[in-house]
Tab-separated table of C-alpha atoms and ligand atoms in Angstrom:
chain	number	residue	atom	x	y	z
A	24	MET	CA	244.085	87.325	252.709
A	25	SER	CA	244.579	91.071	252.766
A	26	TYR	CA	247.605	93.157	251.861
A	27	LEU	CA	248.598	96.644	252.934
A	28	ILE	CA	251.004	98.277	250.564
A	29	ARG	CA	252.651	101.151	252.424
A	30	ASN	CA	253.975	104.384	251.078
A	31	VAL	CA	253.734	103.671	247.369
A	32	SER	CA	253.279	106.125	244.463
A	33	ILE	CA	250.308	105.369	242.232
A	34	VAL	CA	251.496	106.069	238.690
A	35	GLY	CA	253.847	108.818	239.856
A	36	LYS	CA	251.523	110.604	242.269
A	37	PRO	CA	252.532	111.406	245.904
A	38	ALA	CA	252.941	108.301	247.997
A	39	CYS	CA	249.992	106.726	249.885
A	40	ASP	CA	248.885	103.351	251.186
A	41	ILE	CA	246.793	100.768	249.324
A	42	LEU	CA	244.699	98.234	251.187
A	43	ILE	CA	243.769	95.109	249.245
A	44	ARG	CA	241.107	92.809	250.594
A	45	ASP	CA	239.044	90.032	248.953
A	46	GLY	CA	240.584	90.592	245.595
A	47	VAL	CA	239.756	94.278	245.293
A	48	VAL	CA	241.311	97.529	246.368
A	49	ALA	CA	239.462	98.309	249.588
A	50	GLU	CA	241.024	101.648	250.452
A	51	VAL	CA	243.583	104.161	249.170
A	52	GLY	CA	244.876	106.852	251.508
A	53	ALA	CA	247.386	108.029	254.092
A	54	ASP	CA	248.375	105.943	257.118
A	55	LEU	CA	245.855	103.144	256.567
A	56	SER	CA	245.793	100.333	259.131
A	57	ALA	CA	244.359	96.887	258.846
A	58	THR	CA	244.703	94.168	261.442
A	59	GLY	CA	245.845	90.886	259.997
A	60	ALA	CA	246.918	92.373	256.652
A	61	GLU	CA	250.328	91.426	255.335
A	62	VAL	CA	252.361	94.576	254.961
A	63	VAL	CA	254.333	95.260	251.815
A	64	ASP	CA	256.732	98.173	251.921
A	65	GLY	CA	256.214	100.297	248.844
A	66	THR	CA	258.723	103.000	249.695
A	67	GLY	CA	260.316	104.279	246.500
A	68	LEU	CA	258.077	102.042	244.348
A	69	ILE	CA	255.545	102.936	241.662
A	70	ALA	CA	252.171	101.124	241.525
A	71	LEU	CA	250.882	100.634	238.033
A	72	PRO	CA	247.718	98.963	236.866
A	73	GLY	CA	248.762	95.445	235.942
A	74	LEU	CA	250.259	95.396	232.464
A	75	VAL	CA	248.198	93.977	229.575
A	76	ASP	CA	249.781	92.379	226.549
A	77	LEU	CA	247.761	92.293	223.334
A	78	HIS	CA	250.169	89.981	221.539
A	79	THR	CA	251.664	86.916	223.267
A	80	HIS	CA	252.608	83.569	221.743
A	81	LEU	CA	252.139	80.963	224.494
A	82	ARG	CA	252.671	78.123	221.969
A	83	ALA	CA	249.846	76.077	223.497
A	84	PRO	CA	248.448	73.800	222.267
A	85	GLY	CA	251.178	72.193	220.246
A	86	ARG	CA	254.707	73.369	221.036
A	87	ALA	CA	255.273	72.565	224.705
A	88	ASP	CA	259.006	72.321	223.874
A	89	ALA	CA	259.053	76.121	223.224
A	90	GLU	CA	256.592	77.414	225.857
A	91	THR	CA	253.520	76.310	227.817
A	92	VAL	CA	250.751	78.438	229.204
A	93	LEU	CA	252.285	77.931	232.634
A	94	THR	CA	255.835	78.989	231.714
A	95	GLY	CA	254.566	81.880	229.624
A	96	SER	CA	252.291	82.961	232.430
A	97	ARG	CA	255.283	82.936	234.816
A	98	ALA	CA	257.261	85.159	232.458
A	99	ALA	CA	254.247	87.473	232.166
A	100	ALA	CA	253.785	87.824	235.946
A	101	LEU	CA	257.483	88.511	236.447
A	102	GLY	CA	257.261	91.138	233.738
A	103	GLY	CA	254.457	92.925	235.609
A	104	TYR	CA	251.578	91.604	233.493
A	105	THR	CA	248.188	90.578	234.836
A	106	ALA	CA	246.584	89.790	231.454
A	107	VAL	CA	247.909	88.533	228.112
A	108	CYS	CA	246.153	87.862	224.852
A	109	ALA	CA	247.258	84.545	223.395
A	110	MET	CA	247.806	84.504	219.673
A	111	ALA	CA	245.984	81.915	217.558
A	112	ASN	CA	248.873	80.408	215.550
A	113	THR	CA	249.008	77.238	217.655
A	114	ALA	CA	248.787	73.595	216.607
A	115	PRO	CA	245.921	73.042	216.223
A	116	VAL	CA	245.115	76.635	215.253
A	117	ALA	CA	242.768	78.473	217.617
A	118	ASP	CA	240.032	78.742	214.997
A	119	THR	CA	237.176	76.979	216.850
A	120	ALA	CA	235.338	77.412	220.111
A	121	GLY	CA	236.958	74.173	221.376
A	122	VAL	CA	240.545	75.400	221.028
A	123	VAL	CA	239.998	78.904	222.395
A	124	GLU	CA	238.183	77.385	225.401
A	125	GLN	CA	241.106	74.992	225.905
A	126	VAL	CA	243.549	77.924	226.001
A	127	LEU	CA	241.281	79.777	228.406
A	128	ARG	CA	241.180	76.782	230.697
A	129	LEU	CA	244.967	76.307	230.608
A	130	GLY	CA	245.305	79.975	231.594
A	131	GLN	CA	242.932	79.514	234.535
A	132	GLU	CA	244.795	76.432	235.664
A	133	ALA	CA	248.132	78.255	235.608
A	134	GLY	CA	246.381	81.057	237.572
A	135	LEU	CA	249.171	83.663	237.168
A	136	VAL	CA	247.685	86.019	234.632
A	137	ASP	CA	244.349	86.215	232.837
A	138	VAL	CA	244.910	84.510	229.500
A	139	GLN	CA	242.515	85.934	226.905
A	140	PRO	CA	242.494	83.830	223.744
A	141	ILE	CA	242.641	85.477	220.329
A	142	GLY	CA	240.744	83.618	217.614
A	143	ALA	CA	241.998	83.026	214.074
A	144	VAL	CA	240.382	85.081	211.295
A	145	THR	CA	240.540	82.252	208.771
A	146	VAL	CA	240.366	78.482	209.030
A	147	GLY	CA	243.813	77.086	209.768
A	148	LEU	CA	245.303	80.585	209.139
A	149	ALA	CA	245.120	79.549	205.495
A	150	GLY	CA	243.594	82.819	204.341
A	151	GLU	CA	240.859	81.093	202.341
A	152	GLU	CA	237.681	81.005	204.374
A	153	LEU	CA	236.510	82.772	207.498
A	154	ALA	CA	236.769	80.808	210.754
A	155	GLU	CA	233.748	80.556	213.062
A	156	LEU	CA	234.173	84.012	214.450
A	157	GLY	CA	230.682	84.234	215.981
A	158	THR	CA	231.001	80.844	217.683
A	159	MET	CA	234.316	81.850	219.244
A	160	ALA	CA	232.811	85.176	220.328
A	161	THR	CA	229.929	83.520	222.139
A	162	SER	CA	232.056	80.688	223.584
A	163	ALA	CA	233.246	80.638	227.196
A	164	ALA	CA	236.428	82.351	225.938
A	165	ARG	CA	234.382	85.361	224.739
A	166	VAL	CA	236.826	86.147	221.943
A	167	SER	CA	236.753	89.717	220.690
A	168	ILE	CA	240.121	89.983	218.992
A	169	PHE	CA	240.728	87.949	215.859
A	170	SER	CA	244.068	87.597	214.157
A	171	ASP	CA	245.897	85.365	211.656
A	172	ASP	CA	249.175	86.721	213.131
A	173	GLY	CA	252.158	85.127	211.567
A	174	HIS	CA	250.212	85.474	208.361
A	175	CYS	CA	248.555	88.456	206.792
A	176	VAL	CA	244.877	88.324	205.796
A	177	SER	CA	245.995	89.369	202.370
A	178	ASP	CA	242.797	88.767	200.382
A	179	PRO	CA	241.011	92.150	200.502
A	180	ARG	CA	237.581	90.580	200.022
A	181	LEU	CA	238.129	88.202	202.981
A	182	MET	CA	239.435	91.082	205.079
A	183	ARG	CA	236.348	93.129	204.290
A	184	ARG	CA	234.033	90.229	205.237
A	185	ALA	CA	235.938	89.713	208.541
A	186	LEU	CA	235.574	93.370	209.392
A	187	GLU	CA	231.856	93.261	208.557
A	188	TYR	CA	231.389	90.164	210.673
A	189	VAL	CA	233.098	91.429	213.857
A	190	LYS	CA	231.426	94.829	213.632
A	191	ALA	CA	228.170	93.167	214.710
A	192	PHE	CA	229.667	92.466	218.202
A	193	ASP	CA	232.211	95.258	218.305
A	194	GLY	CA	235.070	92.837	217.811
A	195	VAL	CA	238.353	93.799	216.247
A	196	ILE	CA	240.588	92.355	213.565
A	197	ALA	CA	244.268	92.505	214.458
A	198	GLN	CA	246.193	92.466	211.215
A	199	HIS	CA	249.739	91.188	210.642
A	200	ALA	CA	250.402	93.658	207.858
A	201	GLU	CA	252.633	91.999	205.282
A	202	GLU	CA	251.772	91.779	201.611
A	203	PRO	CA	253.081	88.249	201.002
A	204	ARG	CA	253.901	88.813	197.334
A	205	LEU	CA	256.383	91.496	198.315
A	206	THR	CA	258.154	89.487	201.011
A	207	ALA	CA	258.578	86.044	199.395
A	208	GLY	CA	261.913	84.652	200.624
A	209	ALA	CA	262.622	87.719	202.717
A	210	GLN	CA	265.313	87.362	205.427
A	211	MET	CA	265.572	90.897	206.841
A	212	HIS	CA	264.639	94.554	206.225
A	213	GLU	CA	265.212	95.605	202.621
A	214	GLY	CA	267.760	98.419	202.650
A	215	GLU	CA	271.461	99.233	202.656
A	216	VAL	CA	272.331	96.501	205.122
A	217	SER	CA	270.466	93.756	203.236
A	218	ALA	CA	272.161	94.867	200.032
A	219	ARG	CA	275.539	94.686	201.723
A	220	LEU	CA	274.883	91.251	203.263
A	221	GLY	CA	273.246	89.915	200.126
A	222	LEU	CA	270.128	88.819	201.995
A	223	ALA	CA	266.634	89.032	200.435
A	224	GLY	CA	264.817	92.036	201.754
A	225	TRP	CA	261.397	92.639	203.377
A	226	PRO	CA	260.504	96.089	202.088
A	227	ALA	CA	258.693	98.650	204.301
A	228	VAL	CA	256.048	99.050	201.566
A	229	ALA	CA	254.882	95.478	202.119
A	230	GLU	CA	253.632	96.571	205.573
A	231	GLU	CA	252.546	100.066	204.611
A	232	ALA	CA	250.449	98.981	201.621
A	233	ILE	CA	248.400	96.618	203.778
A	234	ILE	CA	247.896	99.150	206.558
A	235	ALA	CA	246.664	101.726	204.017
A	236	ARG	CA	244.373	99.237	202.328
A	237	ASP	CA	242.941	97.967	205.604
A	238	ALA	CA	242.425	101.449	207.047
A	239	LEU	CA	240.310	102.209	203.991
A	240	LEU	CA	238.396	98.952	204.357
A	241	ALA	CA	237.805	99.699	208.117
A	242	GLU	CA	236.484	103.083	207.111
A	243	HIS	CA	234.281	101.650	204.457
A	244	VAL	CA	232.851	99.021	206.824
A	245	GLY	CA	232.873	101.167	209.965
A	246	ALA	CA	234.577	98.419	211.938
A	247	ARG	CA	237.558	98.292	214.343
A	248	LEU	CA	240.969	97.497	212.990
A	249	HIS	CA	244.120	96.920	215.035
A	250	ILE	CA	247.613	96.843	213.459
A	251	CYS	CA	250.043	94.401	215.001
A	252	HIS	CA	253.777	95.217	215.442
A	253	VAL	CA	254.074	98.452	213.437
A	254	SER	CA	257.666	98.656	212.274
A	255	THR	CA	258.193	101.542	209.828
A	256	ALA	CA	258.121	105.330	209.841
A	257	GLY	CA	255.819	105.219	206.796
A	258	SER	CA	253.276	103.082	208.679
A	259	VAL	CA	253.198	105.686	211.401
A	260	GLU	CA	252.275	108.372	208.884
A	261	ILE	CA	249.492	106.243	207.409
A	262	ILE	CA	248.070	105.493	210.906
A	263	ARG	CA	248.282	109.201	211.788
A	264	TRP	CA	246.325	110.037	208.596
A	265	ALA	CA	243.730	107.306	209.265
A	266	LYS	CA	243.147	108.549	212.790
A	267	SER	CA	242.775	112.129	211.558
A	268	ARG	CA	239.925	110.889	209.330
A	269	GLY	CA	238.177	109.249	212.267
A	270	ILE	CA	238.886	105.698	211.116
A	271	ARG	CA	238.582	103.195	214.017
A	272	ILE	CA	242.212	102.096	213.978
A	273	THR	CA	244.585	101.262	216.783
A	274	ALA	CA	248.178	100.130	216.561
A	275	GLU	CA	250.899	98.462	218.602
A	276	VAL	CA	254.692	98.512	218.588
A	277	THR	CA	256.944	95.830	220.077
A	278	PRO	CA	259.753	96.676	222.561
A	279	HIS	CA	262.363	95.250	220.149
A	280	HIS	CA	261.290	97.611	217.394
A	281	LEU	CA	261.917	100.507	219.797
A	282	ILE	CA	265.540	99.610	220.519
A	283	LEU	CA	267.110	97.287	217.936
A	284	THR	CA	268.093	98.000	214.320
A	285	ASP	CA	268.657	96.039	211.082
A	286	ASP	CA	272.429	96.290	211.260
A	287	LEU	CA	272.306	93.560	213.934
A	288	ALA	CA	271.544	91.106	211.111
A	289	GLY	CA	275.197	91.542	210.153
A	290	SER	CA	276.064	89.320	213.130
A	291	TYR	CA	274.064	86.504	211.463
A	292	ASP	CA	272.900	85.626	214.946
A	293	PRO	CA	269.339	84.380	214.430
A	294	VAL	CA	268.307	85.793	217.811
A	295	TYR	CA	267.836	89.048	215.842
A	296	LYS	CA	265.640	87.448	213.199
A	297	VAL	CA	262.027	88.559	213.681
A	298	ASN	CA	258.954	89.285	211.622
A	299	PRO	CA	258.423	92.123	210.777
A	300	PRO	CA	262.187	92.551	210.699
A	301	LEU	CA	264.308	94.977	212.685
A	302	ARG	CA	264.314	98.250	210.708
A	303	THR	CA	266.579	101.330	210.438
A	304	ALA	CA	267.527	103.821	213.163
A	305	ALA	CA	265.176	106.349	211.496
A	306	ASP	CA	262.249	103.929	211.772
A	307	VAL	CA	263.102	103.286	215.430
A	308	ALA	CA	263.127	107.037	216.123
A	309	ALA	CA	259.751	107.473	214.412
A	310	LEU	CA	258.222	104.583	216.352
A	311	ARG	CA	259.433	105.949	219.682
A	312	GLN	CA	257.959	109.361	218.900
A	313	ALA	CA	254.698	107.866	217.686
A	314	LEU	CA	254.349	105.857	220.897
A	315	ILE	CA	255.010	108.948	223.003
A	316	GLU	CA	252.459	110.962	221.010
A	317	GLY	CA	249.874	108.198	221.035
A	318	VAL	CA	249.730	107.718	217.277
A	319	ILE	CA	250.776	104.183	218.213
A	320	ASP	CA	248.429	103.343	221.035
A	321	VAL	CA	250.118	100.471	222.855
A	322	VAL	CA	253.231	98.430	223.415
A	323	ALA	CA	252.657	94.703	222.720
A	324	THR	CA	255.434	92.189	223.259
A	325	ASP	CA	254.994	89.738	220.406
A	326	HIS	CA	256.645	87.377	222.894
A	327	ALA	CA	257.703	84.553	220.573
A	328	PRO	CA	259.518	81.680	222.285
A	329	HIS	CA	261.252	79.175	220.058
A	330	ALA	CA	262.882	75.870	220.827
A	331	VAL	CA	266.687	75.749	220.510
A	332	GLU	CA	266.737	73.820	217.220
A	333	ASP	CA	264.436	76.376	215.628
A	334	LYS	CA	266.607	79.324	216.671
A	335	GLU	CA	270.215	78.206	217.069
A	336	CYS	CA	270.829	77.319	213.479
A	337	GLU	CA	271.736	79.132	210.278
A	338	TRP	CA	270.005	82.553	209.859
A	339	GLU	CA	268.187	81.378	206.769
A	340	TYR	CA	266.510	78.472	208.511
A	341	ALA	CA	265.825	80.090	211.862
A	342	ARG	CA	262.269	80.838	212.894
A	343	PRO	CA	261.493	84.529	213.399
A	344	GLY	CA	260.676	85.843	216.869
A	345	MET	CA	262.003	86.947	220.256
A	346	LEU	CA	261.151	86.652	223.896
A	347	GLY	CA	259.576	89.804	225.353
A	348	LEU	CA	257.393	89.424	228.424
A	349	GLN	CA	260.035	89.779	231.161
A	350	THR	CA	261.944	92.615	229.463
A	351	ALA	CA	259.159	94.757	227.930
A	352	LEU	CA	258.667	97.337	230.677
A	353	SER	CA	262.423	97.819	231.130
A	354	VAL	CA	263.026	98.254	227.367
A	355	VAL	CA	260.129	100.732	226.987
A	356	PHE	CA	261.307	102.761	230.003
A	357	SER	CA	264.842	102.687	228.713
A	358	GLU	CA	263.976	103.950	225.277
A	359	CYS	CA	260.861	106.163	225.706
A	360	SER	CA	261.027	107.834	229.109
A	361	GLY	CA	263.007	110.913	230.135
A	362	GLU	CA	262.852	114.415	228.736
A	363	GLY	CA	259.777	114.822	226.510
A	364	GLY	CA	259.038	111.108	226.799
A	365	LEU	CA	256.543	108.910	228.613
A	366	ASP	CA	256.083	109.491	232.333
A	367	TRP	CA	254.564	106.778	234.542
A	368	ASP	CA	251.099	107.802	233.598
A	369	GLY	CA	252.089	107.440	229.948
A	370	VAL	CA	253.542	103.982	230.577
A	371	ALA	CA	250.330	102.978	232.337
A	372	GLU	CA	248.334	104.258	229.390
A	373	ARG	CA	250.374	102.479	226.682
A	374	MET	CA	251.021	99.223	228.532
A	375	SER	CA	247.850	98.723	230.606
A	376	ARG	CA	244.826	100.992	230.231
A	377	THR	CA	244.674	101.198	226.460
A	378	PRO	CA	245.442	97.537	225.688
A	379	ALA	CA	242.827	96.546	228.287
A	380	ARG	CA	240.304	98.763	226.578
A	381	ILE	CA	241.147	97.405	223.106
A	382	ALA	CA	240.753	93.830	224.370
A	383	GLY	CA	237.611	94.600	226.400
A	384	LEU	CA	239.243	93.369	229.600
A	385	THR	CA	237.234	95.461	232.068
A	386	ASP	CA	238.949	94.012	235.202
A	387	HIS	CA	242.303	95.260	233.942
A	388	GLY	CA	243.854	98.571	233.062
A	389	ARG	CA	242.377	100.368	236.058
A	390	ASP	CA	244.432	102.418	238.493
A	391	PRO	CA	244.203	101.279	242.115
A	392	ALA	CA	241.099	102.872	243.630
A	393	PRO	CA	238.407	101.636	246.021
A	394	GLY	CA	236.330	98.875	244.459
A	395	VAL	CA	238.669	98.217	241.568
A	396	PRO	CA	239.897	94.612	241.106
A	397	ALA	CA	243.366	94.440	242.589
A	398	ASN	CA	245.305	93.771	239.366
A	399	LEU	CA	248.455	95.784	239.810
A	400	THR	CA	252.207	95.722	239.688
A	401	LEU	CA	254.794	97.421	241.865
A	402	VAL	CA	257.976	98.505	240.138
A	403	ASP	CA	261.261	99.943	241.358
A	404	PRO	CA	262.155	102.824	239.058
A	405	ALA	CA	265.692	102.967	240.438
A	406	GLY	CA	266.334	99.255	239.976
A	407	ARG	CA	268.672	97.956	237.314
A	408	TRP	CA	269.289	94.433	236.184
A	409	THR	CA	271.320	92.483	233.671
A	410	VAL	CA	269.504	90.107	231.377
A	411	GLU	CA	270.781	86.563	231.731
A	412	PRO	CA	268.929	84.273	229.347
A	413	GLY	CA	269.298	81.319	231.703
A	414	GLU	CA	267.506	83.243	234.437
A	415	LEU	CA	264.445	84.065	232.382
A	416	VAL	CA	261.578	81.719	233.183
A	417	SER	CA	260.330	81.187	229.692
A	418	LYS	CA	260.956	77.708	228.356
A	419	SER	CA	262.979	79.231	225.520
A	420	ARG	CA	266.118	81.297	225.542
A	421	ASN	CA	265.791	83.533	222.474
A	422	THR	CA	266.207	86.934	224.120
A	423	PRO	CA	267.992	89.589	222.054
A	424	TYR	CA	268.993	91.434	225.276
A	425	ARG	CA	271.619	88.980	226.558
A	426	ALA	CA	274.021	90.675	229.010
A	427	MET	CA	272.289	94.054	228.463
A	428	GLU	CA	271.750	96.163	231.602
A	429	LEU	CA	268.227	97.526	231.785
A	430	PRO	CA	266.447	99.948	234.120
A	431	VAL	CA	263.350	99.262	236.240
A	432	ARG	CA	262.629	96.108	238.217
A	433	VAL	CA	259.263	94.521	238.814
A	434	VAL	CA	259.014	93.988	242.562
A	435	ALA	CA	255.515	92.574	242.973
A	436	THR	CA	252.459	91.696	240.884
A	437	PHE	CA	248.963	91.057	242.196
A	438	LEU	CA	246.260	89.230	240.277
A	439	ARG	CA	242.820	89.864	241.865
A	440	GLY	CA	244.470	90.597	245.198
A	441	VAL	CA	246.712	87.529	245.203
A	442	PRO	CA	250.439	88.091	244.784
A	443	THR	CA	251.879	86.235	241.795
A	444	VAL	CA	255.250	87.934	242.312
A	445	LEU	CA	256.788	89.156	245.572
A	446	ASP	CA	260.287	90.546	246.135
A	447	GLY	CA	260.913	90.169	242.399
A	448	LYS	CA	260.328	86.373	242.549
A	449	LEU	CA	257.357	84.123	241.800
A	450	ALA	CA	255.229	84.098	244.923
A	451	GLY	CA	254.751	80.956	246.986
A	452	GLY	CA	253.245	78.019	245.198
A	453	HIS	CA	253.900	79.515	241.741
A	454	ALA	CA	257.620	78.915	241.469
B	515	ZN	ZN1	252.946	88.994	213.463
């Protein structure tokens, strides 16, 4: 099957046509013709390299009541993604070649996005002994990112050994930066709002201390370090400093940390409970600026579906986490574009090219050009939509954007030349 996308702007450049054939971009240019190709009208649309998420919880294996690889893949495709990295905090934990290969296989069966498994750093995420990192790296899943996300690798000696281990094959440790002894019992960001509400606080220093420590360890070892879901202004300054020293550090921010603040906890609606917690308006402003400047390299969703009973309960007992895949591009565009902000090239850089490079996904993060695998998404920059939780395709409903009107609609997504989304809906056979 071939597709001719007419009159589309590639990452904001003047409009042209894109011909897709046999899974790759065959031609890019003006007034292309191709007999038998299905024509997609791209007038007014922007073509981006398919988005890549470094931080997705697909909940498989183990929690099919919250999400499956299929439902999560549907949400990803509708959000404009062509690849997602699946976090390791599943049941069983993805700490062996067997489990990461199972996740890879489930992704291939769903066939909507490339699912790249992340391996656990430590056995069972217990933080006590290193998992079989080398075995996972050489497995069919070819794991290159390792993370205990949900938990911090808090033991500095273990973190050092993990960095030394992955350096051998240019892998990366993705750290959930949270010094556990500073956040025991924490319910929200520690600050004025937590004091007023009487909720135990999660202080910024618990994140910042680990990032500083790990930046120094990465420098000492000469290995790659990635920081998950950066949430404070202080973390941004530490990362800026580390980069200025040439330390091999990259960082992500979630969409929700670019738009929501800690005062939402005052509603006691657990949909706003997340880890790391929502921070202050000053933190949000610093994170937006850091993303625009590139001190924070990428946006990652931390898409965290939860079953109703884990989320619609008292704040104290609710699990932390929010949906993110279907709303990420709209939230980022809403908060970080415009005067002095990200243009379409900047969005492509932060949400596709750089995450693909960090994850080593060489088929992704490439602008449409002859010979490039046709992994791309078409978005309508003038489109607006209202988030209705019941219309999201994730198996869970924990979106913090209920009834919010957001800019930008994903119109189509192609995975290796096959449409997974057309006209804003899952393409035939995938619904
Ligand atoms: Zn995390």
